[in-house]
Every structure is written in structure tokens, then in C-alpha cells.
Tab-separated table of C-alpha atoms in Angstrom:
chain	number	residue	atom	x	y	z
A	1	UNK	CA	46.817	38.899	-50.351
A	2	UNK	CA	46.727	36.767	-53.494
A	3	UNK	CA	44.923	38.737	-56.177
A	4	UNK	CA	42.799	36.729	-58.616
A	5	UNK	CA	42.218	38.275	-62.019
A	6	UNK	CA	39.594	36.866	-64.370
A	7	UNK	CA	39.136	37.477	-68.062
A	8	UNK	CA	37.061	38.363	-69.900
A	9	UNK	CA	34.612	40.269	-67.751
A	10	UNK	CA	31.807	38.925	-69.908
A	11	UNK	CA	31.324	36.768	-72.973
A	12	UNK	CA	28.475	35.770	-75.208
A	13	UNK	CA	28.519	32.310	-76.716
A	14	UNK	CA	26.079	30.507	-78.999
A	15	UNK	CA	24.220	27.516	-77.641
A	16	UNK	CA	26.268	24.388	-78.126
A	17	UNK	CA	29.517	26.294	-78.533
A	18	UNK	CA	32.529	26.397	-76.196
A	19	UNK	CA	32.974	28.997	-73.494
A	20	UNK	CA	36.411	29.634	-72.012
A	21	UNK	CA	37.079	31.679	-68.864
A	22	UNK	CA	40.549	32.527	-67.640
A	23	UNK	CA	41.814	33.127	-64.123
A	24	UNK	CA	45.266	34.319	-63.107
A	25	UNK	CA	46.631	34.472	-59.584
A	26	UNK	CA	49.231	37.021	-58.462
A	27	UNK	CA	51.309	34.230	-56.890
A	28	UNK	CA	51.479	30.538	-57.443
A	29	UNK	CA	48.773	28.491	-55.737
A	30	UNK	CA	50.556	25.221	-56.488
A	31	UNK	CA	51.693	23.377	-53.369
A	32	UNK	CA	54.826	21.533	-54.368
A	33	UNK	CA	54.574	18.797	-51.744
A	34	UNK	CA	51.362	17.369	-53.216
A	35	UNK	CA	51.525	18.921	-56.688
A	36	UNK	CA	48.018	20.335	-56.274
A	37	UNK	CA	46.800	23.777	-57.238
A	38	UNK	CA	44.533	25.275	-54.602
A	39	UNK	CA	41.996	26.725	-56.999
A	40	UNK	CA	38.205	26.402	-57.148
A	41	UNK	CA	35.509	27.540	-59.572
A	42	UNK	CA	31.939	28.555	-58.788
A	43	UNK	CA	28.793	29.301	-60.775
A	44	UNK	CA	26.342	31.936	-59.531
A	45	UNK	CA	22.924	32.377	-61.068
A	46	UNK	CA	20.791	35.465	-60.313
A	47	UNK	CA	19.261	35.395	-56.840
A	48	UNK	CA	21.226	32.322	-55.802
A	49	UNK	CA	24.376	31.693	-53.781
A	50	UNK	CA	27.446	30.505	-55.676
A	51	UNK	CA	27.620	26.792	-56.449
A	52	UNK	CA	30.880	24.846	-56.331
A	53	UNK	CA	31.856	23.428	-59.726
A	54	UNK	CA	35.549	22.557	-59.539
A	55	UNK	CA	38.220	22.216	-56.835
A	56	UNK	CA	41.900	21.299	-56.966
A	57	UNK	CA	41.771	23.225	-60.278
A	58	UNK	CA	40.350	20.280	-62.197
A	59	UNK	CA	38.306	17.995	-59.923
A	60	UNK	CA	34.613	18.239	-60.713
A	61	UNK	CA	32.240	18.415	-57.745
A	62	UNK	CA	29.744	15.559	-57.515
A	63	UNK	CA	26.723	16.179	-59.739
A	64	UNK	CA	28.351	18.801	-61.928
A	65	UNK	CA	27.853	18.041	-65.634
A	66	UNK	CA	30.935	16.855	-67.467
A	67	UNK	CA	30.685	19.713	-69.961
A	68	UNK	CA	32.386	21.763	-67.204
A	69	UNK	CA	36.128	21.222	-66.934
A	70	UNK	CA	38.983	23.002	-65.222
A	71	UNK	CA	42.630	23.096	-66.187
A	72	UNK	CA	45.832	24.890	-65.386
A	73	UNK	CA	48.472	24.974	-62.698
A	74	UNK	CA	50.495	27.449	-60.703
A	75	UNK	CA	49.177	30.871	-61.668
A	76	UNK	CA	47.112	30.334	-64.809
A	77	UNK	CA	43.789	28.525	-64.916
A	78	UNK	CA	40.897	27.959	-67.278
A	79	UNK	CA	37.283	26.940	-66.860
A	80	UNK	CA	35.794	25.512	-70.026
A	81	UNK	CA	32.148	24.829	-70.796
A	82	UNK	CA	32.412	22.505	-73.764
A	83	UNK	CA	28.896	22.927	-75.134
A	84	UNK	CA	27.007	25.882	-73.659
A	85	UNK	CA	23.467	25.180	-72.478
A	86	UNK	CA	20.792	27.761	-71.661
A	87	UNK	CA	20.994	26.878	-67.965
A	88	UNK	CA	24.702	27.789	-67.924
A	89	UNK	CA	23.946	31.503	-68.117
A	90	UNK	CA	25.548	32.774	-64.916
A	91	UNK	CA	28.511	34.558	-63.413
A	92	UNK	CA	31.548	32.386	-62.826
A	93	UNK	CA	34.154	33.000	-60.119
A	94	UNK	CA	37.528	31.519	-59.416
A	95	UNK	CA	38.856	31.354	-55.845
A	96	UNK	CA	42.249	30.491	-54.387
A	97	UNK	CA	42.494	28.595	-51.115
A	98	UNK	CA	46.281	28.311	-50.972
A	99	UNK	CA	46.473	30.909	-48.251
A	100	UNK	CA	44.320	33.103	-46.051
A	101	UNK	CA	42.654	35.389	-46.818
A	102	UNK	CA	40.625	33.404	-49.329
A	103	UNK	CA	40.284	35.551	-52.417
A	104	UNK	CA	37.984	35.448	-55.402
A	105	UNK	CA	38.270	36.679	-58.957
A	106	UNK	CA	36.030	39.503	-60.080
A	107	UNK	CA	33.705	37.221	-61.986
A	108	UNK	CA	32.929	36.484	-65.629
A	109	UNK	CA	29.376	36.823	-66.898
A	110	UNK	CA	28.382	34.226	-69.484
A	111	UNK	CA	25.453	34.967	-71.773
A	112	UNK	CA	23.868	33.428	-74.854
A	113	UNK	CA	24.724	35.019	-78.188
B	1	UNK	CA	21.452	17.376	-46.868
B	2	UNK	CA	23.333	20.024	-44.922
B	3	UNK	CA	21.539	23.338	-44.706
B	4	UNK	CA	22.783	26.726	-43.559
B	5	UNK	CA	20.420	29.603	-42.756
B	6	UNK	CA	21.401	33.153	-42.000
B	7	UNK	CA	19.325	35.338	-39.682
B	8	UNK	CA	19.571	38.852	-38.326
B	9	UNK	CA	18.512	42.438	-38.942
B	10	UNK	CA	18.275	43.617	-42.532
B	11	UNK	CA	18.957	47.252	-41.596
B	12	UNK	CA	21.776	48.577	-39.442
B	13	UNK	CA	22.604	52.206	-38.675
B	14	UNK	CA	26.040	53.642	-39.483
B	15	UNK	CA	28.587	53.221	-36.653
B	16	UNK	CA	26.571	50.416	-35.086
B	17	UNK	CA	27.290	46.670	-35.023
B	18	UNK	CA	26.026	44.228	-37.630
B	19	UNK	CA	25.138	40.906	-36.014
B	20	UNK	CA	24.182	37.775	-37.928
B	21	UNK	CA	23.731	34.141	-36.975
B	22	UNK	CA	24.010	31.054	-39.135
B	23	UNK	CA	22.123	27.946	-38.061
B	24	UNK	CA	23.419	24.640	-39.359
B	25	UNK	CA	20.992	21.784	-39.768
B	26	UNK	CA	20.970	18.225	-41.070
B	27	UNK	CA	24.665	17.885	-40.531
B	28	UNK	CA	27.439	17.412	-38.019
B	29	UNK	CA	28.400	20.896	-36.947
B	30	UNK	CA	31.135	19.667	-34.666
B	31	UNK	CA	32.771	17.493	-37.288
B	32	UNK	CA	36.507	17.873	-36.972
B	33	UNK	CA	37.160	18.470	-40.639
B	34	UNK	CA	35.124	21.559	-41.504
B	35	UNK	CA	35.366	25.283	-40.996
B	36	UNK	CA	32.410	27.648	-40.900
B	37	UNK	CA	32.655	31.107	-42.308
B	38	UNK	CA	31.146	34.297	-43.653
B	39	UNK	CA	31.418	35.728	-47.146
B	40	UNK	CA	29.795	38.888	-48.387
B	41	UNK	CA	28.783	40.318	-51.754
B	42	UNK	CA	27.941	43.984	-52.251
B	43	UNK	CA	25.001	44.439	-54.623
B	44	UNK	CA	26.101	43.764	-58.182
B	45	UNK	CA	29.690	43.080	-57.137
B	46	UNK	CA	32.042	40.208	-56.350
B	47	UNK	CA	32.721	38.031	-53.336
B	48	UNK	CA	34.757	38.939	-50.248
B	49	UNK	CA	35.723	36.394	-47.570
B	50	UNK	CA	35.226	37.793	-44.078
B	51	UNK	CA	36.528	34.977	-41.894
B	52	UNK	CA	36.127	31.410	-40.688
B	53	UNK	CA	35.885	29.528	-37.417
B	54	UNK	CA	36.546	25.955	-36.366
B	55	UNK	CA	34.083	24.304	-33.994
B	56	UNK	CA	36.750	24.509	-31.269
B	57	UNK	CA	36.766	28.301	-31.609
B	58	UNK	CA	39.918	28.909	-33.644
B	59	UNK	CA	39.349	31.798	-36.009
B	60	UNK	CA	40.828	33.204	-39.221
B	61	UNK	CA	39.917	36.699	-40.343
B	62	UNK	CA	40.441	38.735	-43.477
B	63	UNK	CA	43.118	41.298	-42.491
B	64	UNK	CA	41.100	44.000	-44.246
B	65	UNK	CA	38.289	43.535	-41.718
B	66	UNK	CA	40.062	41.969	-38.778
B	67	UNK	CA	39.937	45.034	-36.539
B	68	UNK	CA	36.123	45.112	-36.749
B	69	UNK	CA	35.143	41.441	-36.947
B	70	UNK	CA	34.380	38.756	-34.403
B	71	UNK	CA	33.145	35.294	-35.374
B	72	UNK	CA	31.967	32.987	-32.594
B	73	UNK	CA	30.483	29.513	-32.363
B	74	UNK	CA	27.887	27.846	-30.139
B	75	UNK	CA	28.071	24.119	-30.732
B	76	UNK	CA	25.177	23.417	-28.337
B	77	UNK	CA	22.874	25.401	-30.639
B	78	UNK	CA	24.549	24.322	-33.869
B	79	UNK	CA	25.170	27.877	-34.905
B	80	UNK	CA	27.904	30.422	-35.427
B	81	UNK	CA	27.721	34.197	-35.483
B	82	UNK	CA	29.237	37.255	-37.066
B	83	UNK	CA	29.684	40.650	-35.416
B	84	UNK	CA	30.970	43.509	-37.575
B	85	UNK	CA	31.508	46.725	-35.637
B	86	UNK	CA	31.443	50.386	-36.698
B	87	UNK	CA	29.650	49.727	-39.979
B	88	UNK	CA	29.423	52.190	-42.853
B	89	UNK	CA	27.516	52.185	-46.129
B	90	UNK	CA	30.414	50.243	-47.632
B	91	UNK	CA	29.366	47.260	-45.493
B	92	UNK	CA	26.013	47.027	-47.271
B	93	UNK	CA	26.012	43.576	-48.850
B	94	UNK	CA	24.472	40.172	-49.167
B	95	UNK	CA	26.018	38.160	-46.347
B	96	UNK	CA	26.445	34.410	-46.837
B	97	UNK	CA	27.383	31.853	-44.257
B	98	UNK	CA	29.304	28.943	-45.645
B	99	UNK	CA	31.221	25.729	-44.965
B	100	UNK	CA	34.738	25.065	-46.130
B	101	UNK	CA	36.518	21.717	-46.130
B	102	UNK	CA	39.487	23.239	-44.330
B	103	UNK	CA	40.998	26.654	-43.635
B	104	UNK	CA	41.745	27.792	-46.144
B	105	UNK	CA	39.526	25.704	-48.367
B	106	UNK	CA	36.878	25.629	-51.061
B	107	UNK	CA	33.272	26.380	-50.123
B	108	UNK	CA	31.049	23.384	-50.569
B	109	UNK	CA	27.898	24.643	-48.840
B	110	UNK	CA	26.403	28.117	-48.838
B	111	UNK	CA	23.449	29.671	-47.100
B	112	UNK	CA	20.918	31.526	-49.220
B	113	UNK	CA	22.317	34.845	-48.035
B	114	UNK	CA	20.797	37.758	-46.176
B	115	UNK	CA	20.877	41.348	-47.355
B	116	UNK	CA	22.096	43.827	-44.797
B	117	UNK	CA	21.749	47.521	-45.572
B	118	UNK	CA	23.630	50.130	-43.599
B	119	UNK	CA	21.630	53.325	-43.532
B	120	UNK	CA	20.322	55.853	-41.086
């Protein structure tokens, strides 16, 4: 299985400041034939299912605010919230879909400082 | 707007079989491009993919659960089902049904989830 490791486990950021979440995969999730990294990001608020934010490591899902951005390739990825809003308080997960079984990172909890 | 809704018992006894159904509405269940799956989340913990099925019946299971899991589909009823055998307390979780764009793939639609507790 491809192990996904997120850091930090939690972070507290002031409103309007930048939040950065890291995700590392135990093997490359970059498919050389199309140069795409098979990596997605989700946001989960309390009592709700996860919501897709990003796929192909950097493609924003329709309707997702542009303050959310994804970057990285191969084994190292980052989700950035450029200007944290109160409604962004949530747990964020990365997920690889390069190979079965699908695997998720352990989650990063984002709070307001 | 596609909707997925889980249904099934909220309490299952140890060693018995957990059975859930996901009903898909307002969408084309038999579309040739999507897979339908189950993901679970123990209380306060992270996400674990259980498996996925194509409308034709092809399945993909997490090896960690494969010996106990069966996912099936009924296209006439627009639903798919999960059976997890020989459950223990470790199977207590919020169970989500979900749609992925492929297998493997990202999850673009989730059900609201149903909590299943394994306890005598």
C-alpha cells in the first residue's frame, strides 16, 4: 500500500494569514505517461462528509474558492490556503489514487489562532 | 444534483455481518465512467477505503478487508451494497458511500454517512 503522511497534525493560523499543509507519499504517484500526479485533497468539517477540493494535485474542483491551491509532484505535495477564513476551520486530508487500495493521509486540523 | 444515501442497521453484534445499502438518485448510476464505493471513518479518526464496484459488477477491494467484504450492485434499483462479515468492535465507524471518477480515482460525491456500532 502507498502510505500517505501529512504534517503537521494540527495548526493554528490567524484570520487572513496563510496556512500550509504537507503530504508525502511513500512512493511516487506521478504517472510518467501523462505527467500527472494522482493526488487529491479534501476538507472535512465537523458532522459532514469530506468535500473534494483539489485533484491531479493542483486542479481546483468547481466552486472551490481560489484561496485554496495545491502544488507538488511525485511524492511531496502541499495544500495552501492563502488567506484563512473562519469557514476554513476543518480537517484536511490528502489521498492518492495512483493505485489500489486508495489511501488517505491522517489528516491535518486547521484552527483559528 | 447527484445524491447518495446510506441505509442499514446502526448496531451490529460481534461476529455478525454488517450490511449497508447506498441509493443513488438524481444521476446516471449506470454511466460507464464512474465507480461506486465504500469508505469508513472510525470515530475521531481518519479515512479508510473499503472497496469499489463498477456498474457491470467488477470489484476492487482493500486487501486489508478483502477476506470479509463483498460489494454488489443492483442497477435496476439504482443502488449498491456492502456486506462486511465477522465484525468486531474495530469495525465501528461512520460508513460513507461514494462515487469516484475511475478506479482508482478521487471521490467527487459522498453520502452523509451512517454510523455503525459493533456491540453486543
